[in-house]
Amino acid sequence: GVQTCALPILEKEKPEVFERLQVLKEMVGEETFKRLVSRIHNINYAAPRILIVANSELHRTNIERELLPAIAKAFEVDNIRVVTQG
């Protein structure tokens, strides 16, 4: 299917999330950000919790393996859930 990117929508509708994503980008670097973060389907953020909707099982696994500490820092959360859509 078509890969939808949530970032432009997030910038408009959830500026706080978008700001923190910029912090995350600084932390993990352009390459990782492009590969993992820009493909995130949706983010629901209400400190101290964040829910991330990944595009696929593989995407979810990679986020969990590579990004959790950085997400925790960038968003100042201690509860991170990563789920897949569908």
CSV table of N, CA, C and O in Angstrom, one decimal:
chain,number,residue,atom,x,y,z
A,1,GLY,N,0.8,-1.2,0.0
A,1,GLY,CA,0.0,0.0,0.0
A,1,GLY,C,0.9,1.3,0.0
A,1,GLY,O,2.1,1.2,0.0
A,2,VAL,N,0.2,2.4,-0.1
A,2,VAL,CA,0.9,3.7,0.0
A,2,VAL,C,1.4,3.9,1.4
A,2,VAL,O,0.6,3.8,2.3
A,3,GLN,N,2.6,4.3,1.5
A,3,GLN,CA,3.2,4.7,2.8
A,3,GLN,C,2.8,6.1,3.1
A,3,GLN,O,3.2,7.0,2.4
A,4,THR,N,2.0,6.3,4.1
A,4,THR,CA,1.6,7.7,4.5
A,4,THR,C,2.6,8.2,5.5
A,4,THR,O,3.0,7.4,6.4
A,5,CYS,N,3.0,9.4,5.4
A,5,CYS,CA,3.9,10.0,6.3
A,5,CYS,C,3.2,11.0,7.2
A,5,CYS,O,2.5,11.9,6.6
A,6,ALA,N,3.3,10.9,8.5
A,6,ALA,CA,2.5,11.7,9.4
A,6,ALA,C,3.1,13.1,9.6
A,6,ALA,O,2.5,14.0,10.2
A,7,LEU,N,4.4,13.2,9.3
A,7,LEU,CA,5.1,14.4,9.7
A,7,LEU,C,4.5,15.8,9.3
A,7,LEU,O,4.3,16.7,10.1
A,8,PRO,N,4.1,15.9,8.1
A,8,PRO,CA,3.4,17.2,7.7
A,8,PRO,C,2.2,17.5,8.5
A,8,PRO,O,1.9,18.6,8.8
A,9,ILE,N,1.4,16.4,8.7
A,9,ILE,CA,0.2,16.6,9.5
A,9,ILE,C,0.5,16.9,10.9
A,9,ILE,O,-0.1,17.8,11.5
A,10,LEU,N,1.5,16.3,11.5
A,10,LEU,CA,1.9,16.5,12.9
A,10,LEU,C,2.3,18.0,13.0
A,10,LEU,O,2.0,18.6,14.0
A,11,GLU,N,3.1,18.5,12.0
A,11,GLU,CA,3.6,19.8,12.1
A,11,GLU,C,2.4,20.8,12.3
A,11,GLU,O,2.5,21.8,13.1
A,12,LYS,N,1.3,20.6,11.6
A,12,LYS,CA,0.2,21.4,11.6
A,12,LYS,C,-0.7,21.2,12.9
A,12,LYS,O,-1.1,22.1,13.6
A,13,GLU,N,-1.0,19.9,13.2
A,13,GLU,CA,-1.9,19.6,14.2
A,13,GLU,C,-1.3,19.4,15.6
A,13,GLU,O,-2.0,19.6,16.6
A,14,LYS,N,-0.1,19.0,15.6
A,14,LYS,CA,0.5,18.7,16.9
A,14,LYS,C,1.9,19.3,17.0
A,14,LYS,O,2.9,18.6,17.0
A,15,PRO,N,2.0,20.7,17.0
A,15,PRO,CA,3.3,21.3,16.9
A,15,PRO,C,4.3,20.9,18.0
A,15,PRO,O,5.5,20.9,17.8
A,16,GLU,N,3.7,20.6,19.2
A,16,GLU,CA,4.6,20.2,20.3
A,16,GLU,C,5.3,18.9,20.0
A,16,GLU,O,6.5,18.7,20.3
A,17,VAL,N,4.5,17.9,19.4
A,17,VAL,CA,5.1,16.7,19.0
A,17,VAL,C,6.2,16.9,17.9
A,17,VAL,O,7.3,16.4,18.0
A,18,PHE,N,5.9,17.8,17.0
A,18,PHE,CA,6.8,18.1,15.9
A,18,PHE,C,8.1,18.7,16.4
A,18,PHE,O,9.2,18.3,16.0
A,19,GLU,N,8.0,19.6,17.4
A,19,GLU,CA,9.2,20.2,18.0
A,19,GLU,C,10.0,19.1,18.6
A,19,GLU,O,11.3,19.1,18.5
A,20,ARG,N,9.4,18.2,19.3
A,20,ARG,CA,10.2,17.2,20.0
A,20,ARG,C,10.8,16.2,19.0
A,20,ARG,O,11.8,15.6,19.3
A,21,LEU,N,10.1,16.0,17.9
A,21,LEU,CA,10.7,15.2,16.8
A,21,LEU,C,12.0,15.8,16.3
A,21,LEU,O,12.9,15.1,15.9
A,22,GLN,N,12.0,17.1,16.3
A,22,GLN,CA,13.3,17.8,15.8
A,22,GLN,C,14.4,17.5,16.8
A,22,GLN,O,15.5,17.3,16.4
A,23,VAL,N,14.1,17.5,18.1
A,23,VAL,CA,15.1,17.1,19.1
A,23,VAL,C,15.5,15.7,18.9
A,23,VAL,O,16.7,15.4,18.9
A,24,LEU,N,14.6,14.8,18.6
A,24,LEU,CA,14.9,13.4,18.4
A,24,LEU,C,15.8,13.3,17.2
A,24,LEU,O,16.8,12.5,17.2
A,25,LYS,N,15.5,14.1,16.1
A,25,LYS,CA,16.4,14.1,14.9
A,25,LYS,C,17.8,14.4,15.2
A,25,LYS,O,18.7,13.8,14.7
A,26,GLU,N,18.0,15.5,16.0
A,26,GLU,CA,19.3,15.9,16.5
A,26,GLU,C,20.0,14.7,17.1
A,26,GLU,O,21.2,14.5,17.0
A,27,MET,N,19.3,14.0,18.0
A,27,MET,CA,19.9,12.9,18.8
A,27,MET,C,20.3,11.7,17.9
A,27,MET,O,21.3,11.1,18.1
A,28,VAL,N,19.4,11.3,17.0
A,28,VAL,CA,19.6,10.0,16.3
A,28,VAL,C,20.3,10.2,14.9
A,28,VAL,O,20.8,9.2,14.4
A,29,GLY,N,20.3,11.4,14.4
A,29,GLY,CA,20.9,11.7,13.1
A,29,GLY,C,19.9,11.5,12.0
A,29,GLY,O,18.9,10.8,12.1
A,30,GLU,N,20.2,12.2,10.9
A,30,GLU,CA,19.3,12.3,9.7
A,30,GLU,C,18.9,10.9,9.2
A,30,GLU,O,17.8,10.6,8.9
A,31,GLU,N,19.9,10.1,9.1
A,31,GLU,CA,19.8,8.7,8.5
A,31,GLU,C,18.7,7.9,9.2
A,31,GLU,O,17.8,7.4,8.6
A,32,THR,N,18.9,7.7,10.5
A,32,THR,CA,18.0,6.9,11.3
A,32,THR,C,16.6,7.6,11.3
A,32,THR,O,15.6,6.9,11.3
A,33,PHE,N,16.6,8.9,11.4
A,33,PHE,CA,15.4,9.6,11.5
A,33,PHE,C,14.6,9.3,10.2
A,33,PHE,O,13.4,9.0,10.3
A,34,LYS,N,15.2,9.4,9.1
A,34,LYS,CA,14.5,9.2,7.8
A,34,LYS,C,14.0,7.7,7.7
A,34,LYS,O,12.9,7.5,7.3
A,35,ARG,N,14.9,6.8,8.1
A,35,ARG,CA,14.6,5.4,8.0
A,35,ARG,C,13.4,5.0,8.9
A,35,ARG,O,12.6,4.1,8.6
A,36,LEU,N,13.4,5.5,10.1
A,36,LEU,CA,12.5,5.0,11.1
A,36,LEU,C,11.4,6.0,11.5
A,36,LEU,O,10.2,5.7,11.5
A,37,VAL,N,11.8,7.2,11.8
A,37,VAL,CA,10.9,8.2,12.4
A,37,VAL,C,9.9,8.8,11.3
A,37,VAL,O,8.7,8.9,11.5
A,38,SER,N,10.5,9.1,10.1
A,38,SER,CA,9.6,9.7,9.1
A,38,SER,C,8.5,8.8,8.6
A,38,SER,O,7.6,9.2,8.0
A,39,ARG,N,8.7,7.4,8.9
A,39,ARG,CA,7.7,6.5,8.4
A,39,ARG,C,6.6,6.2,9.5
A,39,ARG,O,5.7,5.4,9.2
A,40,ILE,N,6.8,6.8,10.6
A,40,ILE,CA,5.8,6.6,11.7
A,40,ILE,C,4.4,7.1,11.2
A,40,ILE,O,4.3,8.1,10.6
A,41,HIS,N,3.4,6.2,11.5
A,41,HIS,CA,2.0,6.5,11.0
A,41,HIS,C,1.3,7.6,11.8
A,41,HIS,O,0.6,8.4,11.3
A,42,ASN,N,1.5,7.5,13.1
A,42,ASN,CA,0.9,8.5,14.0
A,42,ASN,C,1.6,8.5,15.4
A,42,ASN,O,2.2,7.5,15.8
A,43,ILE,N,1.4,9.6,16.1
A,43,ILE,CA,2.0,9.7,17.4
A,43,ILE,C,0.9,10.3,18.3
A,43,ILE,O,0.4,11.4,18.0
A,44,ASN,N,0.6,9.7,19.4
A,44,ASN,CA,-0.2,10.2,20.5
A,44,ASN,C,0.6,10.5,21.7
A,44,ASN,O,1.2,9.6,22.3
A,45,TYR,N,0.7,11.8,22.0
A,45,TYR,CA,1.7,12.2,23.1
A,45,TYR,C,1.0,12.9,24.2
A,45,TYR,O,0.3,13.9,23.9
A,46,ALA,N,1.1,12.4,25.4
A,46,ALA,CA,0.6,13.1,26.6
A,46,ALA,C,1.5,12.7,27.7
A,46,ALA,O,1.4,11.6,28.3
A,47,ALA,N,2.5,13.5,28.0
A,47,ALA,CA,3.5,13.2,29.0
A,47,ALA,C,2.8,12.7,30.3
A,47,ALA,O,1.8,13.3,30.6
A,48,PRO,N,3.3,11.7,30.9
A,48,PRO,CA,4.5,11.0,30.7
A,48,PRO,C,4.4,9.8,29.7
A,48,PRO,O,5.2,8.8,29.8
A,49,ARG,N,3.4,9.8,28.8
A,49,ARG,CA,3.2,8.6,27.9
A,49,ARG,C,3.3,9.0,26.5
A,49,ARG,O,2.9,10.2,26.1
A,50,ILE,N,3.7,8.1,25.7
A,50,ILE,CA,3.6,8.3,24.2
A,50,ILE,C,3.2,7.0,23.6
A,50,ILE,O,3.6,5.9,24.0
A,51,LEU,N,2.4,7.1,22.6
A,51,LEU,CA,1.9,5.9,21.8
A,51,LEU,C,2.3,6.2,20.3
A,51,LEU,O,2.0,7.2,19.8
A,52,ILE,N,3.1,5.3,19.8
A,52,ILE,CA,3.6,5.4,18.4
A,52,ILE,C,3.0,4.3,17.6
A,52,ILE,O,3.0,3.2,17.9
A,53,VAL,N,2.4,4.8,16.5
A,53,VAL,CA,1.8,3.8,15.5
A,53,VAL,C,2.8,3.6,14.4
A,53,VAL,O,3.0,4.5,13.6
A,54,ALA,N,3.3,2.4,14.3
A,54,ALA,CA,4.3,2.0,13.3
A,54,ALA,C,3.6,1.5,12.0
A,54,ALA,O,2.4,1.2,12.1
A,55,ASN,N,4.3,1.4,10.9
A,55,ASN,CA,3.7,1.0,9.7
A,55,ASN,C,3.6,-0.5,9.5
A,55,ASN,O,2.8,-1.0,8.8
A,56,SER,N,4.5,-1.2,10.2
A,56,SER,CA,4.6,-2.7,10.0
A,56,SER,C,5.2,-3.3,11.3
A,56,SER,O,5.8,-2.6,12.1
A,57,GLU,N,5.1,-4.6,11.4
A,57,GLU,CA,5.8,-5.3,12.5
A,57,GLU,C,7.3,-5.0,12.5
A,57,GLU,O,7.9,-4.8,13.5
A,58,LEU,N,7.9,-5.1,11.3
A,58,LEU,CA,9.3,-4.9,11.2
A,58,LEU,C,9.7,-3.5,11.6
A,58,LEU,O,10.6,-3.2,12.4
A,59,HIS,N,8.9,-2.5,11.2
A,59,HIS,CA,9.1,-1.1,11.6
A,59,HIS,C,9.0,-1.0,13.1
A,59,HIS,O,9.8,-0.3,13.7
A,60,ARG,N,8.0,-1.6,13.6
A,60,ARG,CA,7.8,-1.5,15.1
A,60,ARG,C,9.0,-2.1,15.8
A,60,ARG,O,9.5,-1.5,16.8
A,61,THR,N,9.4,-3.3,15.4
A,61,THR,CA,10.6,-3.9,16.0
A,61,THR,C,11.8,-3.1,16.0
A,61,THR,O,12.5,-2.9,16.9
A,62,ASN,N,12.1,-2.4,14.8
A,62,ASN,CA,13.2,-1.6,14.7
A,62,ASN,C,13.2,-0.3,15.5
A,62,ASN,O,14.2,0.1,16.1
A,63,ILE,N,12.0,0.2,15.7
A,63,ILE,CA,11.8,1.4,16.5
A,63,ILE,C,12.1,1.0,18.0
A,63,ILE,O,12.9,1.6,18.7
A,64,GLU,N,11.6,-0.2,18.4
A,64,GLU,CA,11.8,-0.7,19.8
A,64,GLU,C,13.3,-1.0,20.0
A,64,GLU,O,13.8,-0.7,21.1
A,65,ARG,N,13.9,-1.5,19.0
A,65,ARG,CA,15.3,-1.9,19.2
A,65,ARG,C,16.3,-0.7,19.2
A,65,ARG,O,17.3,-0.7,19.9
A,66,GLU,N,15.9,0.3,18.4
A,66,GLU,CA,16.9,1.4,18.1
A,66,GLU,C,16.6,2.8,18.8
A,66,GLU,O,17.4,3.6,19.0
A,67,LEU,N,15.3,3.0,19.0
A,67,LEU,CA,14.9,4.4,19.3
A,67,LEU,C,14.4,4.7,20.7
A,67,LEU,O,14.3,5.8,21.1
A,68,LEU,N,14.1,3.6,21.5
A,68,LEU,CA,13.4,3.9,22.8
A,68,LEU,C,14.1,4.8,23.7
A,68,LEU,O,13.5,5.8,24.2
A,69,PRO,N,15.4,4.7,24.0
A,69,PRO,CA,16.1,5.6,24.9
A,69,PRO,C,16.0,7.1,24.4
A,69,PRO,O,15.8,8.0,25.2
A,70,ALA,N,16.2,7.2,23.1
A,70,ALA,CA,16.2,8.6,22.5
A,70,ALA,C,14.8,9.2,22.6
A,70,ALA,O,14.6,10.4,22.9
A,71,ILE,N,13.8,8.4,22.3
A,71,ILE,CA,12.4,8.8,22.4
A,71,ILE,C,12.1,9.3,23.8
A,71,ILE,O,11.5,10.3,24.1
A,72,ALA,N,12.5,8.4,24.8
A,72,ALA,CA,12.3,8.7,26.2
A,72,ALA,C,12.9,10.1,26.6
A,72,ALA,O,12.3,10.9,27.3
A,73,LYS,N,14.1,10.3,26.1
A,73,LYS,CA,14.8,11.6,26.4
A,73,LYS,C,14.1,12.8,25.7
A,73,LYS,O,13.8,13.8,26.3
A,74,ALA,N,13.9,12.6,24.4
A,74,ALA,CA,13.3,13.7,23.5
A,74,ALA,C,11.9,14.2,24.0
A,74,ALA,O,11.6,15.3,24.0
A,75,PHE,N,11.1,13.2,24.4
A,75,PHE,CA,9.8,13.5,24.8
A,75,PHE,C,9.5,13.5,26.3
A,75,PHE,O,8.5,13.8,26.7
A,76,GLU,N,10.6,13.2,27.0
A,76,GLU,CA,10.5,13.2,28.5
A,76,GLU,C,9.4,12.3,29.0
A,76,GLU,O,8.5,12.7,29.7
A,77,VAL,N,9.4,11.1,28.5
A,77,VAL,CA,8.3,10.1,28.8
A,77,VAL,C,9.0,8.9,29.5
A,77,VAL,O,10.2,8.6,29.2
A,78,ASP,N,8.2,8.2,30.3
A,78,ASP,CA,8.8,6.9,30.8
A,78,ASP,C,7.9,5.8,30.4
A,78,ASP,O,8.1,4.6,30.8
A,79,ASN,N,6.8,6.1,29.6
A,79,ASN,CA,5.9,5.0,29.2
A,79,ASN,C,5.8,5.1,27.6
A,79,ASN,O,5.2,6.0,27.2
A,80,ILE,N,6.4,4.2,26.9
A,80,ILE,CA,6.4,4.2,25.5
A,80,ILE,C,5.8,2.9,25.0
A,80,ILE,O,6.2,1.8,25.3
A,81,ARG,N,4.7,3.1,24.2
A,81,ARG,CA,4.1,2.0,23.5
A,81,ARG,C,4.2,2.1,22.0
A,81,ARG,O,3.9,3.2,21.5
A,82,VAL,N,4.7,1.1,21.4
A,82,VAL,CA,4.7,1.1,19.9
A,82,VAL,C,3.8,0.0,19.4
A,82,VAL,O,3.9,-1.2,19.8
A,83,VAL,N,2.9,0.4,18.6
A,83,VAL,CA,1.9,-0.6,18.0
A,83,VAL,C,1.9,-0.5,16.5
A,83,VAL,O,2.5,0.4,15.9
A,84,THR,N,1.3,-1.4,15.9
A,84,THR,CA,1.2,-1.3,14.4
A,84,THR,C,-0.3,-1.0,14.1
A,84,THR,O,-1.2,-1.4,14.8
A,85,GLN,N,-0.5,-0.4,12.9
A,85,GLN,CA,-1.8,0.0,12.5
A,85,GLN,C,-2.6,-1.3,12.0
A,85,GLN,O,-1.9,-2.2,11.6
A,86,GLY,N,-3.9,-1.3,12.1
A,86,GLY,CA,-4.6,-2.4,11.6
A,86,GLY,C,-4.9,-3.5,12.6
A,86,GLY,O,-4.4,-3.5,13.7
